[in-house]
Coordinates of C-alpha atoms in Angstrom, one line a residue:
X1 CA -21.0 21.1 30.3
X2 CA -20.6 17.6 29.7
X3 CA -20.6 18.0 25.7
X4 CA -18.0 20.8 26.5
X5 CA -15.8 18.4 28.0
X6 CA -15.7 15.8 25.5
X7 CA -14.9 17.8 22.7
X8 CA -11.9 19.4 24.7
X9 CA -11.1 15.7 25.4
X10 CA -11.2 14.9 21.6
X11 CA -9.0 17.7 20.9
X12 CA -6.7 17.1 23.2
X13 CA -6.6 13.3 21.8
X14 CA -6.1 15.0 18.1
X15 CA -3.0 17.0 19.4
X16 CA -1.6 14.0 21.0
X17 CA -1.6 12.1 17.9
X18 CA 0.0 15.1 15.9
X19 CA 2.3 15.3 18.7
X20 CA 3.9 11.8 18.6
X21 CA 3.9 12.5 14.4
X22 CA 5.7 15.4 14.7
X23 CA 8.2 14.0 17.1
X24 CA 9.5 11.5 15.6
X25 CA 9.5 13.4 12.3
X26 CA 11.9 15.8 13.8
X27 CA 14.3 13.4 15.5
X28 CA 14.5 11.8 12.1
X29 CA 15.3 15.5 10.5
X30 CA 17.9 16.1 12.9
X31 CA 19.4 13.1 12.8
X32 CA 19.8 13.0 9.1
X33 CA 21.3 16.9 9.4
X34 CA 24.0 15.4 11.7
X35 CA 25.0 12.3 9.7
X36 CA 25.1 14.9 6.7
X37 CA 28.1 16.4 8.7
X38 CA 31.6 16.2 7.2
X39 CA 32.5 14.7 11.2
X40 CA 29.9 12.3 10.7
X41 CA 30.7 10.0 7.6
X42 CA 33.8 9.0 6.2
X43 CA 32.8 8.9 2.6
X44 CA 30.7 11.2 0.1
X45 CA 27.1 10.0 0.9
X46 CA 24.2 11.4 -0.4
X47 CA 21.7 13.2 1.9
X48 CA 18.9 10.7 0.7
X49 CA 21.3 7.9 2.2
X50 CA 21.4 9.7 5.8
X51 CA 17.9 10.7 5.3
X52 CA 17.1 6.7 5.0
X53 CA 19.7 6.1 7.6
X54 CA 18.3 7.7 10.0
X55 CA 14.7 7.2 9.4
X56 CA 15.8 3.2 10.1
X57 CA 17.7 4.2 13.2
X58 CA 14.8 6.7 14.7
X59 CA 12.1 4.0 13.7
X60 CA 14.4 1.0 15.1
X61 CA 14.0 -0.9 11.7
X62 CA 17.6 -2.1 10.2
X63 CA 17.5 -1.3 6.8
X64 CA 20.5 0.5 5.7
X65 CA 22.1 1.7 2.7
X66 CA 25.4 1.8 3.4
X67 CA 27.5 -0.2 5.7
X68 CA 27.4 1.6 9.2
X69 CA 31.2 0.3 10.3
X70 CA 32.7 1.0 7.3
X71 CA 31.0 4.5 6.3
X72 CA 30.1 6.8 10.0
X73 CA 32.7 7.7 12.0
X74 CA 32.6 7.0 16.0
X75 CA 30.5 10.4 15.8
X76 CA 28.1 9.8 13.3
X77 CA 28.0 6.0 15.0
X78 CA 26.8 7.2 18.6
X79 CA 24.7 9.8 16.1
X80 CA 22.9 6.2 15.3
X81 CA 22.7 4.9 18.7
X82 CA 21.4 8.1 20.0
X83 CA 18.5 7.8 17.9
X84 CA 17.5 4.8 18.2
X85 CA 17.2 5.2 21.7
X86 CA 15.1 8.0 21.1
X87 CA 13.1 6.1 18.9
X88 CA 12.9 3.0 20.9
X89 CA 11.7 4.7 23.9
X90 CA 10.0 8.0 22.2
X91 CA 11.6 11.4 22.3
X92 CA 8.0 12.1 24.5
X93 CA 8.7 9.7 26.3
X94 CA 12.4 10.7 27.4
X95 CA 11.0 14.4 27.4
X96 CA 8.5 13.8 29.9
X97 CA 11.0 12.0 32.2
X98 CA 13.0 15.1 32.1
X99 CA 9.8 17.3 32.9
X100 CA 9.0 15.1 35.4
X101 CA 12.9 15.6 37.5
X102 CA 12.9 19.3 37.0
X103 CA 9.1 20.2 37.0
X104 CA 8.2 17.1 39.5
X105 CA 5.1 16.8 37.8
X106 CA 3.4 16.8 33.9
X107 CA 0.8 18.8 32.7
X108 CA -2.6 17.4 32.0
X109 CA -1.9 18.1 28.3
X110 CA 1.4 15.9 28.2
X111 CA 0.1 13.4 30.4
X112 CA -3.0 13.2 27.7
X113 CA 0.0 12.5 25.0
X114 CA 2.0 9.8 26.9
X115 CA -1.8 8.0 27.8
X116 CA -1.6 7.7 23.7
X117 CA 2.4 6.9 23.3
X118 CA 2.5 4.8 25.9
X119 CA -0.9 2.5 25.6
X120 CA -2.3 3.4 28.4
X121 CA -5.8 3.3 29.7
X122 CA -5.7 6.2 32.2
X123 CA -3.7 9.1 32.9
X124 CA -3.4 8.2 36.3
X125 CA 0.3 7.8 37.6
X126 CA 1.8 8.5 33.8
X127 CA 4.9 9.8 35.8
X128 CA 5.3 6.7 37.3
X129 CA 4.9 4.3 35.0
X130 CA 7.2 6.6 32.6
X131 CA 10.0 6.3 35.5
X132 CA 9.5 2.4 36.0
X133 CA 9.6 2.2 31.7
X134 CA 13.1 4.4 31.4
X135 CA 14.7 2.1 34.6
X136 CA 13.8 -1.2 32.8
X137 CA 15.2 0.1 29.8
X138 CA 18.4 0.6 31.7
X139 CA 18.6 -2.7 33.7
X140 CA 17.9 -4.9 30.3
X141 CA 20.4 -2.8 28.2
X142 CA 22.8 -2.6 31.2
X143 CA 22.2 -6.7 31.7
X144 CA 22.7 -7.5 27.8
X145 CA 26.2 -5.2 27.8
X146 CA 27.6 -6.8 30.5
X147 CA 27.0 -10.9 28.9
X148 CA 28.2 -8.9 25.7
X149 CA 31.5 -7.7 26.2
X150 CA 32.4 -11.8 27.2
X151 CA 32.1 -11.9 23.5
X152 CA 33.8 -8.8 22.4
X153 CA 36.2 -7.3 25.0
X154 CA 38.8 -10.6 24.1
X155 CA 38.0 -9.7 20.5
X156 CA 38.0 -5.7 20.1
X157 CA 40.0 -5.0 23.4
X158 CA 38.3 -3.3 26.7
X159 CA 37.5 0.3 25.1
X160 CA 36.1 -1.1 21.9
X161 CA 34.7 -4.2 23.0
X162 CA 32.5 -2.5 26.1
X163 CA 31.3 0.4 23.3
X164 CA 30.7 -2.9 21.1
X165 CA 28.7 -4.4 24.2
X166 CA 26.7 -1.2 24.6
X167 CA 25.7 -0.6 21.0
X168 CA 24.9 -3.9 20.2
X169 CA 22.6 -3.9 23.6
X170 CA 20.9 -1.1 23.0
X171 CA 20.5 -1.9 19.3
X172 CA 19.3 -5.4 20.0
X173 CA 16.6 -4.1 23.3
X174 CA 15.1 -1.6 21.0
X175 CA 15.1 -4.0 18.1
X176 CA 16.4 -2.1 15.8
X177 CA 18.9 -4.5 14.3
X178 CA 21.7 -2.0 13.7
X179 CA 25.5 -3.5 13.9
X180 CA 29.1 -1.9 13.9
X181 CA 30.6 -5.3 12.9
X182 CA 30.7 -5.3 9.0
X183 CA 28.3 -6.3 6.2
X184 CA 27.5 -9.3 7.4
X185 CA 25.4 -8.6 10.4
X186 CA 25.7 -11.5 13.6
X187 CA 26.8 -14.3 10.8
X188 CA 30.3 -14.8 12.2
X189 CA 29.0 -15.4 15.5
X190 CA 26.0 -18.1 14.3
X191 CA 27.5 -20.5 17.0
X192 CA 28.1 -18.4 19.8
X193 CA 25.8 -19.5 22.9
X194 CA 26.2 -16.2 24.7
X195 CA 24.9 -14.4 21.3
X196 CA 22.2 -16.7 20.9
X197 CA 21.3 -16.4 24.1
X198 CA 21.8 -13.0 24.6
X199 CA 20.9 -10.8 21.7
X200 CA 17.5 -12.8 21.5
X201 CA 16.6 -12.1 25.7
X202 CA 16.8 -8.9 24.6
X203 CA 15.1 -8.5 21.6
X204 CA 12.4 -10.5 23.4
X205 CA 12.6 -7.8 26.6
X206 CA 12.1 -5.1 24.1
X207 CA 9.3 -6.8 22.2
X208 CA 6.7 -8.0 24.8
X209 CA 6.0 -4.7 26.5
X210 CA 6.7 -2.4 29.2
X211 CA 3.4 -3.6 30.4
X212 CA 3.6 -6.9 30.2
X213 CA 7.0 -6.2 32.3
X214 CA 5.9 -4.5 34.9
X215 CA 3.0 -6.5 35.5
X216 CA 5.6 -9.9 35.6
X217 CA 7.5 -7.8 37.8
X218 CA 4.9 -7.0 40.2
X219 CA 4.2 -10.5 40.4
X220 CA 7.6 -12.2 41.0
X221 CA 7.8 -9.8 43.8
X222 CA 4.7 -11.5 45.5
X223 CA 6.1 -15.0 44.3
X224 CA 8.9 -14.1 46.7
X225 CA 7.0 -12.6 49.3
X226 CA 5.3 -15.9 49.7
X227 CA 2.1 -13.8 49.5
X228 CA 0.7 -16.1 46.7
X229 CA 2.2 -18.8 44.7
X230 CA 3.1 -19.2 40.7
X231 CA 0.0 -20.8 39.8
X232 CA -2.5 -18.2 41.1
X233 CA -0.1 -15.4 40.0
X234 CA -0.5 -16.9 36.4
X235 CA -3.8 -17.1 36.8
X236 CA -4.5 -13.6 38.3
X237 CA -2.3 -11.9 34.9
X238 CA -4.4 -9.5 33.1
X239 CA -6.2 -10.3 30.0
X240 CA -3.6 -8.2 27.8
X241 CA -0.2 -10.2 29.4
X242 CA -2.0 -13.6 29.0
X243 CA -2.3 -13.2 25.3
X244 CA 0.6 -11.1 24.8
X245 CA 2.9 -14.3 26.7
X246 CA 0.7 -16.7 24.9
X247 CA 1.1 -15.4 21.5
X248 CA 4.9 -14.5 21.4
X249 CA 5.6 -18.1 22.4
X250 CA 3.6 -19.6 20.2
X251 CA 5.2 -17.3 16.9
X252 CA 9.0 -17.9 17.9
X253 CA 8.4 -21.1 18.4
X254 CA 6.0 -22.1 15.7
X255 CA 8.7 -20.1 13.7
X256 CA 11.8 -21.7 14.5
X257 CA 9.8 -24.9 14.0
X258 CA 9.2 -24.0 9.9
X259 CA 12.2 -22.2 9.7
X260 CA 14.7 -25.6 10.6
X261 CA 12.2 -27.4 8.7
X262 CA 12.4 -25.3 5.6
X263 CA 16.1 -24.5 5.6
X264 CA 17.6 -27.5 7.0
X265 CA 19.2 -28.8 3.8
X266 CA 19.9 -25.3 2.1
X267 CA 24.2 -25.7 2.4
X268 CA 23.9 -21.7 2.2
X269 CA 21.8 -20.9 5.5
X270 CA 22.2 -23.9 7.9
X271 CA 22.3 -27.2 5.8
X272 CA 26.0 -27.4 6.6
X273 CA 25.9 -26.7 10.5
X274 CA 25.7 -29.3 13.3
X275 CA 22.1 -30.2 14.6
X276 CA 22.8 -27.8 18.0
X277 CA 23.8 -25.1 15.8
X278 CA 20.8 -25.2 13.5
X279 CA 18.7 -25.0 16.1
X280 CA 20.5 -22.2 17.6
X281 CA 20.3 -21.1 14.4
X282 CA 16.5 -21.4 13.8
X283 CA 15.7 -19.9 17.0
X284 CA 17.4 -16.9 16.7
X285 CA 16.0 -16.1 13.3
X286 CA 12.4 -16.2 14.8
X287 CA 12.9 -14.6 17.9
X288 CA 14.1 -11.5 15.5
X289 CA 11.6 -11.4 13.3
X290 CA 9.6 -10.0 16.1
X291 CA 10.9 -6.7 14.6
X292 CA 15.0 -6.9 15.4
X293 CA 16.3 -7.3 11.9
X294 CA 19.9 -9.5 12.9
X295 CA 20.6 -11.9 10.8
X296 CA 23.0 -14.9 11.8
X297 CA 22.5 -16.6 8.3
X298 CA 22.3 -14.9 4.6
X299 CA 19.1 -13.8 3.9
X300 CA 19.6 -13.4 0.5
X301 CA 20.3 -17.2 0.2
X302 CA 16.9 -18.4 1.5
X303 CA 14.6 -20.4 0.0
X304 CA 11.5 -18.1 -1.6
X305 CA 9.4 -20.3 0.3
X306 CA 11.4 -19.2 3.8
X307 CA 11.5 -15.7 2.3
X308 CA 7.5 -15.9 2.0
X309 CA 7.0 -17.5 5.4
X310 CA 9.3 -14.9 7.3
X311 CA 7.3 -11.6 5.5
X312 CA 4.4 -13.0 6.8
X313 CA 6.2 -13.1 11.1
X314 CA 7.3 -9.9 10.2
X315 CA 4.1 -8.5 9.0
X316 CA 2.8 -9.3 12.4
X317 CA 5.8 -7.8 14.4
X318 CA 5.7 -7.3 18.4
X319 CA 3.8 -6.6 21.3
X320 CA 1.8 -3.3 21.9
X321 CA 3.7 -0.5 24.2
X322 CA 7.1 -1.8 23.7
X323 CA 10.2 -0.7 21.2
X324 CA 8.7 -3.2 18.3
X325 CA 6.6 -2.7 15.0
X326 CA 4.2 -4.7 12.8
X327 CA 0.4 -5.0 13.4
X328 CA 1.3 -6.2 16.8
X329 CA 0.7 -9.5 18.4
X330 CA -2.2 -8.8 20.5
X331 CA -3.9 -7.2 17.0
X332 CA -3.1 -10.5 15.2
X333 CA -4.5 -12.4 18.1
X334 CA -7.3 -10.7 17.7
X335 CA -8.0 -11.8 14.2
X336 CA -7.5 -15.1 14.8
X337 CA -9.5 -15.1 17.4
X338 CA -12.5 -13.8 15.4
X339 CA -12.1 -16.0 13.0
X340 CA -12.4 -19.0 15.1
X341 CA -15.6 -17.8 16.7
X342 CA -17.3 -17.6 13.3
X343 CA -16.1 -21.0 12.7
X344 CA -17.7 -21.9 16.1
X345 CA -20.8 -20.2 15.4
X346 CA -20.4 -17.8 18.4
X347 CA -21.3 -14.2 18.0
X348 CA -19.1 -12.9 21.0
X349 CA -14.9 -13.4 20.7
X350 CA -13.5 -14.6 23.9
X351 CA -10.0 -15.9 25.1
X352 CA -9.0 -16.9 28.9
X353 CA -12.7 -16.7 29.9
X354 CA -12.9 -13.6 28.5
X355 CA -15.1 -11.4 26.0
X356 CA -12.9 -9.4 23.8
X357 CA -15.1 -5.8 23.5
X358 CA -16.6 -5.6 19.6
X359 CA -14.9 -1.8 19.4
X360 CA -11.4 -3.2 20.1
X361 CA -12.0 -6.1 17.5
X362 CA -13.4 -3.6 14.8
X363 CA -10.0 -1.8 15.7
X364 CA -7.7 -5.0 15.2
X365 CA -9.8 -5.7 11.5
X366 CA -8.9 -1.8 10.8
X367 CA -5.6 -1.8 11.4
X368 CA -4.6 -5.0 9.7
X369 CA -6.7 -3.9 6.6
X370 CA -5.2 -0.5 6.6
X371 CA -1.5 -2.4 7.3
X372 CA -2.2 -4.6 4.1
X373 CA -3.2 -1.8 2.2
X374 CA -0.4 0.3 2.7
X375 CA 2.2 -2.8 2.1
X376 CA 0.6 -3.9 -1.5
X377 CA 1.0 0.0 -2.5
X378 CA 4.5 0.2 -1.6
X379 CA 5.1 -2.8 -3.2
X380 CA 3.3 -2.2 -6.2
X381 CA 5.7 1.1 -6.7
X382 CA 8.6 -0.8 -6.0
X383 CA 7.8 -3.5 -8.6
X384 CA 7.5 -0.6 -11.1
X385 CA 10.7 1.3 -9.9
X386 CA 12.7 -1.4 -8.9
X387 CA 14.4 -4.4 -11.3
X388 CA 14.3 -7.3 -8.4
X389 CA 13.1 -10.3 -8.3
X390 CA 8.9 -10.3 -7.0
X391 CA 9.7 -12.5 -3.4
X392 CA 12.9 -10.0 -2.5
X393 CA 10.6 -6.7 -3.1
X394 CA 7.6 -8.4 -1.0
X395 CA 10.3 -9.2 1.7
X396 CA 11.5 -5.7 1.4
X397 CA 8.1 -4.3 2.0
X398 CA 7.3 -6.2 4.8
X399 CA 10.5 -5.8 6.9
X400 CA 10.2 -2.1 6.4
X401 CA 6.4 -2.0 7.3
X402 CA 7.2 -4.0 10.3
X403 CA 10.4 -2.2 10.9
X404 CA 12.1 -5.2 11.4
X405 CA 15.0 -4.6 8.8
X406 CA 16.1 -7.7 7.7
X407 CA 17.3 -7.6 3.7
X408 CA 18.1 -9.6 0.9
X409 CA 20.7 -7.2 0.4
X410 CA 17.7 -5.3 -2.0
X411 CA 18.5 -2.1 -0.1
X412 CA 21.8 -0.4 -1.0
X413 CA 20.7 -1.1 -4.5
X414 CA 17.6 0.6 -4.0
X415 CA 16.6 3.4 -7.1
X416 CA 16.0 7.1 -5.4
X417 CA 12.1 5.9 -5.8
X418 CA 12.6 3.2 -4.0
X419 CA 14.6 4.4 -1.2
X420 CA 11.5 7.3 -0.6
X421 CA 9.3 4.5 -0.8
X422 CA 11.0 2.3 2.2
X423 CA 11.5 5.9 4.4
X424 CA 8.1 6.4 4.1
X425 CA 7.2 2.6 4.8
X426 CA 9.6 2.8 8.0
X427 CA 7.7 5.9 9.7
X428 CA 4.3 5.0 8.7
X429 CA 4.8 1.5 10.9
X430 CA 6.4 3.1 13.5
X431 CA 3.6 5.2 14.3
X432 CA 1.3 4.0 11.8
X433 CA -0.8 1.8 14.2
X434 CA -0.6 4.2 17.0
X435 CA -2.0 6.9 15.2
X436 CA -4.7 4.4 13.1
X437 CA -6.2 3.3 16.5
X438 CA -6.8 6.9 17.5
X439 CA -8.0 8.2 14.6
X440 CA -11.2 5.4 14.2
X441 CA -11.5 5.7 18.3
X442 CA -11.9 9.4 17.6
X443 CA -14.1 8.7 14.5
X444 CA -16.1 6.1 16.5
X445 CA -16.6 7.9 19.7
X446 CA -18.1 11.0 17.7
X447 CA -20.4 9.3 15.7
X448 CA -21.7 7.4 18.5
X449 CA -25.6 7.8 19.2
X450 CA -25.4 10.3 16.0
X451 CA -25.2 7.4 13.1
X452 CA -28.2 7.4 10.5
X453 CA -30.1 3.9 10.9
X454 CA -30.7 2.7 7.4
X455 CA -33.1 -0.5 6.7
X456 CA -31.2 -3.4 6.6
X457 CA -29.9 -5.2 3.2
X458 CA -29.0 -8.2 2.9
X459 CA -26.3 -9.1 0.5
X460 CA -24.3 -12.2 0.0
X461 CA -20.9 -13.2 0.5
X462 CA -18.1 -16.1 0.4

C-alpha cells in the first residue's frame, strides 16, 4: 500500500513539473499572438520579435528587441504588463487564487502543483499562503505607484503619469526591468532620490521571497505586540530567511562596493557625477542585478572588467519563491558554504548553528553545474552566430539566463539564431531551476535503497 502511494506521489510530482512548463509556455504563446495584432504594435514587426518580446515580459527578464514606448500601442503595452504579472506571480499561481474564491477550496492535485511553484515544504494551508502571496503583491506594487507618480504625474500629467506609476511598479516588483520611457531605460532619472529609493525597495521586495516576507511579517507583528523583542525575533528566523537576509545584503552591497570602485573614473557611466550621485548610482546598479534589468547608466559604456563582474551577480540572481531568476541566492550560498567546510576540513556544511542536509547541497552543486552548462552552450552558439565582441555575448548570456535583462544594446541587433537562442535562455531560467530540483529529487528519491554498491576506487584529483 505504501509502495502504491509513493509512486502516485511521484506522479503527481512529474505532472506538477509539466504543469508549471506548460504554463508558462502558453502565456508566452498567447502573449506573442496578441502583440502580433495590427491593435497591438504601431510598426511592421516580425513575429520572432513579439515572440522574444513576450517571452522577456512572461519570464520578467528585460531584454527587448524593439523599443516598447516607441513600437506597442497602449494595448499591446498593458498586453506587456499583463504578462509580466502573470509571470511574476505564475499563471498557477493567479489560477489557484481564482479556484480558491469560487471553488473555496483546491484539489489535492493543484495543491501538489503550487507545493512545487511556490517552494513549499507541505501542502498544508496552500490556499492560504497563496492569498497572503497575491495581497503582498498588491500592497508593495500599490506602495511603489503611489512614491512613483511624485516623479511622473508633474512630468506626464495625472492620467499618464499614475499608468506610468503603475507600470513602472509592477515592472520593477516583478523584476522584470521593462520601461515605457524611451531607449534609454531609468538613465534620465540617475539622480532622482525617490527613484533610487523606490524602484530598488521594490526590486528588493520582489527578490527576497514571499517567504522570507511573510515570515518578517509575522514577526514585526510580535515586535509590536510586545510579545518578544527584536533581538530574539532575529534570532528565532528560520534557517532559509537567515541566509536568504544575509546573502542579499552582502551581494548588493559587496556589489555597489566594486561597482563605484570599478567605474568611478569612466566619464561615460559615473566618472562625471557628484560623489552622492555615484553612490546612488552604484547602488542601484547592484540592487538590480538581482534579476531587475534597469539601467540608470549605459551599459554598453562599461568597463569589460565591470561587464565581467556584473555577469557573474547576475548569474547568481535572487532569492528562491519570489518573482527573480538566476541560480538563486540560497543555491549560491550553498556553494560557498561547502567550499569553506572543505577548506576547514569538516565533513558536515553548517551555517547559523546549523547542518545544511547532504541532499539539498547535492541539489545546489546540480543546479549550478547544470546552470553553467547551459550558459557556455548558449554562448558558444552565439559566438558562432553572432559578430560581437566576446565580453558583450557573455554578458548577453548571463542576463538572459538569469532573466535579469540588462544589455549592451547586443539585443535588437541580434541574428534570427541568436534571438531563438536568448528565448530559449529566458524560459529555461525562469523555470529551469524549478524544474532541475524536481527532476534529481524525483531521480534521487527512486533510487533510494535500490542503488548498486560498487567497491570503492580511488582516483585523484586537484
Amino acid at each position: 500500500m505504501k509502495a502504491i502511494f509513493l509512486n502516485h506521489y511521484k506522479k503527481r510530482h512529474v505532472s506538477a513539473v509539466r504543469r508549471i512548463g506548460f504554463s508558462f509556455f502558453m502565456v508566452i504563446l498567447i502573449g506573442s499572438f496578441l502583440l502580433s495584432l495590427p491593435i497591438a504594435h504601431t510598426k511592421d514587426i516580425p513575429y520572432l520579435d513579439h515572440l522574444f518580446t513576450a517571452t522577456s515580459a512572461t519570464c520578467v527578464t528585460g531584454l527587448v528587441t524593439s523599443v516598447v514606448k516607441d513600437e506597442y500601442t497602449l494595448f499591446g503595452q498593458v498586453v506587456i504588463i499583463s504578462m509580466i504579472q502573470i509571470g511574476g506571480l505564475g499563471f498557477l499561481t493567479l489560477l489557484s487564487l481564482f479556484i480558491v474564491k469560487f471553488k473555496k477550496r483546491l484539489s489535492y492535485k493543484n495543491k501538489m502543483v503550487m507545493q512545487e511553484a511556490l517552494n513549499q515544504n507541505t501542502l498544508s494551508d496552500i490556499s492560504v499562503f497563496i492569498q497572503r502571496v497575491i495581497r503582498y503583491t498588491c500592497f508593495f506594487e500599490g506602495i511603489g505607484a503611489l512614491f512613483l507618480s511624485i516623479v511622473f504625474i508633474p512630468e506626464f500629467g495625472v492620467a499618464k503619469g499614475i499608468y506610468y506609476s503603475i507600470f513602472h511598479s509592477i515592472s520593477a516588483f516583478c523584476n522584470a526591468g521593462f520601461d515605457i520611457l524611451g531607449d534609454s531605460s531609468l538613465i534620465s532619472y540617475q539622480s532622482s532620490i525617490i527613484i533610487n529609493i523606490v524602484i530598488p525597495g521594490l526590486i528588493i521586495a520582489g527578490g527576497l521571497g514571499f517567504i522570507v516576507w511573510i515570515e518578517l511579517k509575522d514577526k514585526l507583528l510580535l515586535i509590536i505586540k510586545k510579545k518578544v523583542n527584536l533581538k530574539k525575533c532575529i534570532k528565532t528566523l528560520s534557517l532559509h530567511s537567515k541566509i536568504v537576509i544575509s546573502m542579499s545584503l552582502f551581494l548588493i552591497f559587496s556589489g555597489m562596493f566594486i561597482f563605484y570602485l570599478l567605474e568611478m573614473n569612466n566619464p561615460q557611466t559615473i566618472g562625471q557625477l557628484s560623489l552622492f550621485d555615484k553612490l546612488q548610482v552604484s547602488y542601484f546598479q547592484s540592487v538590480t542585478l538581482r534579476t531587475a534589468g534597469f539601467a540608470s547608466v549605459n551599459m554598453a559604456a562599461l568597463n569589460d572588467v565591470t561587464k565581467f563582474f556584473i555577469a557573474i551577480y547576475m548569474f547568481v540572481g535572487g532569492s528562491p519563491a519570489g518573482t527573480a531568476g538566476g541560480i538563486k541566492t540560497v543555491t549560491f550560498a550553498i556553494i560557498l558554504l561547502s567550499v569553506y567546510s572543505l577548506i576547514k576540513g569538516r565533513e558536515e556544511v553548517s551555517v547559523f548553528k546549523r547542518k545544511i542536509s547532504s541532499i539539498v547541497v547535492r541539489r545546489a552543486l546540480i543546479i549550478s553545474v547544470i546552470s553553467l552548462f547551459i550558459s557556455i552552450t548558449a554562448l558558444f552558439i552565439l559566438s558562432i552566430s553572432e559578430d560581437a565582441l566576446f565580453i558583450d555575448l557573455l554578458f548577453e548570456v548571463f542576463s538572459a539566463f538569469g532573466t535579469v535583462g540588462l544589455s549592451t544594446s547586443l539585443t535588437p541587433v541580434l541574428s534570427q539564431i541568436g534571438k531563438v537562442v536568448i528565448i530559449v535562455l529566458m524560459y529555461i531560467g525562469r523555470i529551469g531551476p524549478i524544474t532541475m530540483i524536481l527532476i534529481f529529487a524525483n531521480r534521487y528519491n527512486q533510487l533510494k535503497g535500490k542503488e548498486i554498491e560498487y567497491p570503492q576506487g580511488d582516483v585523484l584529483i586537484g
